[in-house]
């Protein structure tokens, strides 16, 4: 990209690439142009040196922000000659990654001017609504704050990939060991037995050395046994992953119709890792929330406005019946404004001074910028959605913010245009938790208007506000109980003389180099006192649909959610409560807000003291305990910490907490808390937090965000998820998976992630088993063929086994298999835990598969070998020839592995049936074709097994051998799995059993026999009369009046069946049933009540 720059050696603008921009260059920017470097704003096309920028690339916020030049430089305008003569010197901070802070001093024409963040335009911003502006380069290239926050792109691989690579190396070592064993055996055999065959082979004495023969045999067996090394495994894995990715793309339940946005798997290599997530790192704005604020209620001078009452005086929701306030009388009212208490408008019309002052404060105390669209409507550009909601509320209630300059604010008060002189702006930060403006009204009065957190503002009130303070505090508690975001509102009248003295001290503090921030903060504290309370506001921050349910479900799945946001602390905390990540039931919420490393370390120490009590020893601010592995730390935490805790830390404190000597304390405390909220963090800090957990906890992490400020975090995590929201596509382009709403994360992890992990693990277990069973038969055969490297199978069978006979069934299982359906996976988040614990495939499972394959290979070889030993066929001829033996073992192998995959398959589709049984049919078709006379006649050397298949497979004894081999291979597996499910069932086993019982009871009730059974019991217990002739389809017998013995027997059978159904019905009524089965559940509850009455009564008689 290029930009227009002017250097000190030239008085003309020239076009240069970004890479050639240097510190000190003067850059001209035009509307909608990206900023190429960190600039000091000198002048602009707007009055007073104002310009508007969009910072979505930096902090993810799409609202416009204002920057203004110093008055001494704004006079330069667009005069190129005067700009070329600019020779100011800037002394500023060193390059750093703090986006919201800049400190420097401009020395020019013998004067010094303080510089702050409002005078700086950072690289990555976009100039908006400003025709042009000029700026001087402060930082360029890697020194810019954007580059200081950038993270490195890393190649992502799953834990299963890393384990597979390790296992393949082990298998290769195992192959070498097998080759060495067989080579040694060949050398011994050649030395002891091979001499007897030299005469037949026409070898001279000493022509062949046994050691050399063993060496050649080693390499021959390496070639023959190479199928034990699963080279085709990697291809199959990629095919399965591709299928899983398409399932995500095609999932209609993850399609957002509001923006016609489907879910998108942007990578095919990480699907199974979605089933192993332990930590989710989430942005807030636009990710958890819709970034839409709504003004709901307010308290003014001790009275609540915003509650709607019916004719009886009861609170009610009448939003659909009543018109919003201001819509009918105010032509500039926002039609989306939802406030229905008309008592507030009545107070405004009556001229209540407190109400007017309250609304005047909302229209003046903010950082909102206004502009008019083509239709003449006011459009507000807000830095905070809270401010937008409050300014919009004031607008609808008659106090309309019109425009602002660096020196004035203009509002329209009930139709009258009023301009206030802006004397000072006391900005918001994490420590002050409030913002104030000092203005002079047209009458010459100087007033300070302030809004902020109630805990902070109440401490600065005048003592005369005690009664109003108590009443307003009660109102704030009520608002907070409804999940609303609250702010306290207050003002102060200032004396002209006092303000001039104070303002002179503020100018001196701004020009200072040393302790500048401390001096300014002290002056702010001095003037923001003796405030008069006006009331409070309550704003609703609307969460995205399904966020609460998603957070709850992920918590049940043992997934910890950390919120990393650039928003202020109060906003983050409120969202935490709204999402149920923070609750009033928590034992404690630790807030870390230290300004130095010592303070942060001390606060972390105190927090850990509260967690552990005094049963651990502390020394020099550090916890003294032995180093533990991550898994050991988890067990210690579970035994030591009881209750739920939360940790909240801001960006300034986090910068110190991430230092080497403190980060271990931070990590230990954070991992013991149920919820962690990091606020006011930079993009780089987000990535550092993710890296900290990845490195020291050895846990699988997922980062989700929607803005450019989340890119570093998304790249750092094992899995990066981008939300295509209001903040551009930067996060989506850097992500591994993308969708439109946070709630889809639940389905991505609990359904697609869990299924992918489950399928991949089952696929790997079967693949390794199949390879060992197939290959090791050659090893056993070597002991009976003189270690001659003779293959036991036909060469064509060896070629086609992995490619044709067994490739498709295992792919079908790896792509389509599932233990429970998607709805049950969502309803039971606990099913997700095996993936987090890596239980389904690990080194232990690999050795089990290896042992299973070795056992199968032993059965496949020795049962046919024993059966063929000195045995004659049905025609009296000897059948113990090599070719018949090979065909028998090959057929047994194909059938055994096919039966085994049928046992492993939990979810059958038509594709599974076709592939499994079709593979067996394909084997026999190819077998008879290759052993046919016609093919032998065409290729006699390639197909030497002529007629063998037809000869062998027509004999009953061969099929008996195949059957015995199959049963001996499969029965131990069946028995083991039956006992395991019966004695040690997993959670998924229990879920499937419950669903089976539900289906059984639904079938029983729907069959009609239950109604017959119930009527029978009702008739007998009610009147004692003989039952009329009735056919019961469940019992299958006729009930004949007059036959007492037969009737009693039938009743006994009915009672037994009813008692079994009763136990099943009780379980149904406790289950969470899919909505489409709710009707059956109601029937079961009614039936259960009847059975409890009529079934248990006869048993007591």
Short mmCIF file of C-alpha atoms in Angstrom, two decimals, residues 17 232 244 544 654 836 840 857:
data_model
loop_
_atom_site.label_atom_id
_atom_site.label_comp_id
_atom_site.label_asym_id
_atom_site.label_seq_id
_atom_site.Cartn_x
_atom_site.Cartn_y
_atom_site.Cartn_z
CA UNK A 17 5.09 2.58 0.07
CA UNK A 232 -2.28 -45.15 4.57
CA UNK A 244 -16.44 -33.92 9.52
CA UNK A 544 -27.06 -12.55 22.21
CA UNK A 654 -2.37 -8.04 34.19
CA UNK A 836 -10.97 -33.69 27.99
CA UNK A 840 -10.78 -42.83 24.17
CA UNK A 857 -3.09 -63.01 14.30
#
